[in-house]
């Protein structure tokens, strides 16, 4: 979802569901991150750390 527009570009809020399992444990959740999108680049500016290992 676009959450902001400026001369620097467009800020997009992305929610991505995920699932993983390891050694009898399972997780079902989602992560959220903000990206700055310009004509030539995409930069992740903030968001959840997802590290199941």
PDB file of N, CA and C in Angstrom:
ATOM      1  N   UNK A   1       0.844  -1.161   0.000  1.00  0.00           N
ATOM      2  CA  UNK A   1       0.000   0.000   0.000  1.00  0.00           C
ATOM      3  C   UNK A   1       0.904   1.244   0.000  1.00  0.00           C
ATOM      4  N   UNK A   2       0.592   2.206  -0.826  1.00  0.00           N
ATOM      5  CA  UNK A   2       1.319   3.474  -0.849  1.00  0.00           C
ATOM      6  C   UNK A   2       0.879   4.281   0.368  1.00  0.00           C
ATOM      7  N   UNK A   3       1.867   4.716   1.179  1.00  0.00           N
ATOM      8  CA  UNK A   3       1.541   5.478   2.386  1.00  0.00           C
ATOM      9  C   UNK A   3       2.010   6.923   2.324  1.00  0.00           C
ATOM     10  N   UNK A   4       2.883   7.234   1.355  1.00  0.00           N
ATOM     11  CA  UNK A   4       3.369   8.613   1.242  1.00  0.00           C
ATOM     12  C   UNK A   4       3.955   8.835  -0.138  1.00  0.00           C
ATOM     13  N   UNK A   5       3.756  10.034  -0.653  1.00  0.00           N
ATOM     14  CA  UNK A   5       4.366  10.445  -1.921  1.00  0.00           C
ATOM     15  C   UNK A   5       5.091  11.751  -1.686  1.00  0.00           C
ATOM     16  N   UNK A   6       6.306  11.846  -2.247  1.00  0.00           N
ATOM     17  CA  UNK A   6       7.079  13.083  -2.122  1.00  0.00           C
ATOM     18  C   UNK A   6       7.968  13.228  -3.340  1.00  0.00           C
ATOM     19  N   UNK A   7       8.746  14.307  -3.371  1.00  0.00           N
ATOM     20  CA  UNK A   7       9.693  14.509  -4.464  1.00  0.00           C
ATOM     21  C   UNK A   7      10.786  13.438  -4.446  1.00  0.00           C
ATOM     22  N   UNK A   8      11.027  12.817  -3.276  1.00  0.00           N
ATOM     23  CA  UNK A   8      12.052  11.779  -3.171  1.00  0.00           C
ATOM     24  C   UNK A   8      11.588  10.442  -3.732  1.00  0.00           C
ATOM     25  N   UNK A   9      10.283  10.218  -3.815  1.00  0.00           N
ATOM     26  CA  UNK A   9       9.749   8.963  -4.316  1.00  0.00           C
ATOM     27  C   UNK A   9       8.457   8.598  -3.607  1.00  0.00           C
ATOM     28  N   UNK A  10       8.135   7.320  -3.657  1.00  0.00           N
ATOM     29  CA  UNK A  10       6.906   6.807  -3.062  1.00  0.00           C
ATOM     30  C   UNK A  10       7.284   5.849  -1.942  1.00  0.00           C
ATOM     31  N   UNK A  11       6.667   6.000  -0.771  1.00  0.00           N
ATOM     32  CA  UNK A  11       6.887   5.086   0.341  1.00  0.00           C
ATOM     33  C   UNK A  11       5.771   4.041   0.308  1.00  0.00           C
ATOM     34  N   UNK A  12       6.194   2.765   0.287  1.00  0.00           N
ATOM     35  CA  UNK A  12       5.256   1.660   0.182  1.00  0.00           C
ATOM     36  C   UNK A  12       5.360   0.799   1.434  1.00  0.00           C
ATOM     37  N   UNK A  13       4.217   0.466   2.016  1.00  0.00           N
ATOM     38  CA  UNK A  13       4.133  -0.415   3.185  1.00  0.00           C
ATOM     39  C   UNK A  13       3.791  -1.811   2.675  1.00  0.00           C
ATOM     40  N   UNK A  14       4.674  -2.783   2.943  1.00  0.00           N
ATOM     41  CA  UNK A  14       4.489  -4.146   2.449  1.00  0.00           C
ATOM     42  C   UNK A  14       4.339  -5.095   3.632  1.00  0.00           C
ATOM     43  N   UNK A  15       3.254  -5.857   3.640  1.00  0.00           N
ATOM     44  CA  UNK A  15       3.055  -6.916   4.617  1.00  0.00           C
ATOM     45  C   UNK A  15       3.161  -8.240   3.878  1.00  0.00           C
ATOM     46  N   UNK A  16       4.052  -9.112   4.380  1.00  0.00           N
ATOM     47  CA  UNK A  16       4.305 -10.381   3.703  1.00  0.00           C
ATOM     48  C   UNK A  16       4.097 -11.537   4.678  1.00  0.00           C
ATOM     49  N   UNK A  17       3.106 -12.392   4.418  1.00  0.00           N
ATOM     50  CA  UNK A  17       2.900 -13.542   5.306  1.00  0.00           C
ATOM     51  C   UNK A  17       4.017 -14.571   5.116  1.00  0.00           C
ATOM     52  N   UNK A  18       4.312 -15.309   6.185  1.00  0.00           N
ATOM     53  CA  UNK A  18       5.299 -16.387   6.058  1.00  0.00           C
ATOM     54  C   UNK A  18       4.991 -17.503   7.042  1.00  0.00           C
ATOM     55  N   UNK A  19       5.536 -18.649   6.739  1.00  0.00           N
ATOM     56  CA  UNK A  19       5.418 -19.832   7.578  1.00  0.00           C
ATOM     57  C   UNK A  19       6.760 -20.537   7.553  1.00  0.00           C
ATOM     58  N   UNK A  20       7.166 -21.101   8.671  1.00  0.00           N
ATOM     59  CA  UNK A  20       8.349 -21.952   8.679  1.00  0.00           C
ATOM     60  C   UNK A  20       8.206 -22.990   9.776  1.00  0.00           C
ATOM     61  N   UNK A  21       8.959 -24.053   9.633  1.00  0.00           N
ATOM     62  CA  UNK A  21       8.985 -25.091  10.645  1.00  0.00           C
ATOM     63  C   UNK A  21      10.404 -25.599  10.816  1.00  0.00           C
ATOM     64  N   UNK A  22      10.756 -25.936  12.068  1.00  0.00           N
ATOM     65  CA  UNK A  22      12.077 -26.495  12.338  1.00  0.00           C
ATOM     66  C   UNK A  22      12.008 -27.291  13.630  1.00  0.00           C
ATOM     67  N   UNK A  23      12.514 -28.483  13.599  1.00  0.00           N
ATOM     68  CA  UNK A  23      12.630 -29.351  14.772  1.00  0.00           C
ATOM     69  C   UNK A  23      11.367 -29.357  15.635  1.00  0.00           C
ATOM     70  N   UNK A  24      10.239 -29.610  15.002  1.00  0.00           N
ATOM     71  CA  UNK A  24       8.996 -29.711  15.747  1.00  0.00           C
ATOM     72  C   UNK A  24       8.331 -28.392  16.083  1.00  0.00           C
ATOM     73  N   UNK A  25       8.930 -27.275  15.734  1.00  0.00           N
ATOM     74  CA  UNK A  25       8.334 -25.965  15.967  1.00  0.00           C
ATOM     75  C   UNK A  25       7.823 -25.407  14.648  1.00  0.00           C
ATOM     76  N   UNK A  26       6.722 -24.686  14.713  1.00  0.00           N
ATOM     77  CA  UNK A  26       6.183 -24.036  13.532  1.00  0.00           C
ATOM     78  C   UNK A  26       5.808 -22.600  13.865  1.00  0.00           C
ATOM     79  N   UNK A  27       5.912 -21.744  12.877  1.00  0.00           N
ATOM     80  CA  UNK A  27       5.504 -20.351  13.047  1.00  0.00           C
ATOM     81  C   UNK A  27       4.697 -19.930  11.825  1.00  0.00           C
ATOM     82  N   UNK A  28       3.651 -19.210  12.070  1.00  0.00           N
ATOM     83  CA  UNK A  28       2.784 -18.685  11.022  1.00  0.00           C
ATOM     84  C   UNK A  28       2.517 -17.229  11.385  1.00  0.00           C
ATOM     85  N   UNK A  29       3.099 -16.318  10.626  1.00  0.00           N
ATOM     86  CA  UNK A  29       3.020 -14.907  10.996  1.00  0.00           C
ATOM     87  C   UNK A  29       3.121 -14.049   9.743  1.00  0.00           C
ATOM     88  N   UNK A  30       3.473 -12.796   9.933  1.00  0.00           N
ATOM     89  CA  UNK A  30       3.723 -11.901   8.809  1.00  0.00           C
ATOM     90  C   UNK A  30       4.776 -10.878   9.219  1.00  0.00           C
ATOM     91  N   UNK A  31       5.433 -10.326   8.223  1.00  0.00           N
ATOM     92  CA  UNK A  31       6.401  -9.260   8.475  1.00  0.00           C
ATOM     93  C   UNK A  31       5.924  -8.007   7.752  1.00  0.00           C
ATOM     94  N   UNK A  32       6.348  -6.867   8.256  1.00  0.00           N
ATOM     95  CA  UNK A  32       5.955  -5.598   7.658  1.00  0.00           C
ATOM     96  C   UNK A  32       7.201  -4.750   7.460  1.00  0.00           C
ATOM     97  N   UNK A  33       7.295  -4.090   6.315  1.00  0.00           N
ATOM     98  CA  UNK A  33       8.449  -3.240   6.031  1.00  0.00           C
ATOM     99  C   UNK A  33       8.015  -2.051   5.176  1.00  0.00           C
ATOM    100  N   UNK A  34       8.775  -0.972   5.274  1.00  0.00           N
ATOM    101  CA  UNK A  34       8.570   0.207   4.438  1.00  0.00           C
ATOM    102  C   UNK A  34       9.691   0.288   3.411  1.00  0.00           C
ATOM    103  N   UNK A  35       9.326   0.617   2.185  1.00  0.00           N
ATOM    104  CA  UNK A  35      10.285   0.759   1.091  1.00  0.00           C
ATOM    105  C   UNK A  35      10.112   2.123   0.452  1.00  0.00           C
ATOM    106  N   UNK A  36      11.240   2.747   0.105  1.00  0.00           N
ATOM    107  CA  UNK A  36      11.228   3.969  -0.683  1.00  0.00           C
ATOM    108  C   UNK A  36      11.478   3.568  -2.131  1.00  0.00           C
ATOM    109  N   UNK A  37      10.522   3.859  -2.995  1.00  0.00           N
ATOM    110  CA  UNK A  37      10.603   3.473  -4.402  1.00  0.00           C
ATOM    111  C   UNK A  37      10.776   4.730  -5.243  1.00  0.00           C
ATOM    112  N   UNK A  38      11.842   4.742  -6.049  1.00  0.00           N
ATOM    113  CA  UNK A  38      12.077   5.842  -6.985  1.00  0.00           C
ATOM    114  C   UNK A  38      12.064   5.276  -8.406  1.00  0.00           C
ATOM    115  N   UNK A  39      12.304   6.133  -9.374  1.00  0.00           N
ATOM    116  CA  UNK A  39      12.360   5.676 -10.770  1.00  0.00           C
ATOM    117  C   UNK A  39      13.445   4.640 -10.993  1.00  0.00           C
ATOM    118  N   UNK A  40      14.532   4.722 -10.249  1.00  0.00           N
ATOM    119  CA  UNK A  40      15.692   3.869 -10.521  1.00  0.00           C
ATOM    120  C   UNK A  40      16.088   2.939  -9.383  1.00  0.00           C
ATOM    121  N   UNK A  41      15.404   2.992  -8.240  1.00  0.00           N
ATOM    122  CA  UNK A  41      15.883   2.234  -7.083  1.00  0.00           C
ATOM    123  C   UNK A  41      14.730   1.881  -6.144  1.00  0.00           C
ATOM    124  N   UNK A  42      14.964   0.835  -5.351  1.00  0.00           N
ATOM    125  CA  UNK A  42      14.071   0.461  -4.256  1.00  0.00           C
ATOM    126  C   UNK A  42      14.936   0.282  -3.025  1.00  0.00           C
ATOM    127  N   UNK A  43      14.609   0.988  -1.935  1.00  0.00           N
ATOM    128  CA  UNK A  43      15.400   0.923  -0.704  1.00  0.00           C
ATOM    129  C   UNK A  43      14.494   0.570   0.473  1.00  0.00           C
ATOM    130  N   UNK A  44      14.863  -0.475   1.199  1.00  0.00           N
ATOM    131  CA  UNK A  44      14.115  -0.848   2.408  1.00  0.00           C
ATOM    132  C   UNK A  44      14.535   0.126   3.511  1.00  0.00           C
ATOM    133  N   UNK A  45      13.576   0.866   4.053  1.00  0.00           N
ATOM    134  CA  UNK A  45      13.916   1.900   5.028  1.00  0.00           C
ATOM    135  C   UNK A  45      13.668   1.471   6.469  1.00  0.00           C
ATOM    136  N   UNK A  46      12.755   0.532   6.682  1.00  0.00           N
ATOM    137  CA  UNK A  46      12.495   0.025   8.027  1.00  0.00           C
ATOM    138  C   UNK A  46      11.650  -1.239   7.930  1.00  0.00           C
ATOM    139  N   UNK A  47      11.562  -1.940   9.048  1.00  0.00           N
ATOM    140  CA  UNK A  47      10.704  -3.114   9.063  1.00  0.00           C
ATOM    141  C   UNK A  47      11.129  -4.162  10.049  1.00  0.00           C
ATOM    142  N   UNK A  48      10.315  -5.200  10.125  1.00  0.00           N
ATOM    143  CA  UNK A  48      10.554  -6.311  11.038  1.00  0.00           C
ATOM    144  C   UNK A  48      11.783  -7.121  10.611  1.00  0.00           C
ATOM    145  N   UNK A  49      12.539  -7.587  11.599  1.00  0.00           N
ATOM    146  CA  UNK A  49      13.598  -8.550  11.326  1.00  0.00           C
ATOM    147  C   UNK A  49      12.977  -9.935  11.381  1.00  0.00           C
ATOM    148  N   UNK A  50      13.200 -10.721  10.354  1.00  0.00           N
ATOM    149  CA  UNK A  50      12.672 -12.079  10.299  1.00  0.00           C
ATOM    150  C   UNK A  50      13.862 -13.009  10.187  1.00  0.00           C
ATOM    151  N   UNK A  51      14.115 -13.762  11.262  1.00  0.00           N
ATOM    152  CA  UNK A  51      15.232 -14.686  11.277  1.00  0.00           C
ATOM    153  C   UNK A  51      14.852 -15.927  12.067  1.00  0.00           C
ATOM    154  N   UNK A  52      14.274 -16.908  11.414  1.00  0.00           N
ATOM    155  CA  UNK A  52      13.813 -18.091  12.134  1.00  0.00           C
ATOM    156  C   UNK A  52      14.936 -19.005  12.603  1.00  0.00           C
ATOM    157  N   UNK A  53      16.117 -18.828  12.104  1.00  0.00           N
ATOM    158  CA  UNK A  53      17.220 -19.731  12.470  1.00  0.00           C
ATOM    159  C   UNK A  53      18.056 -19.182  13.597  1.00  0.00           C
TER     160      UNK A  53
END
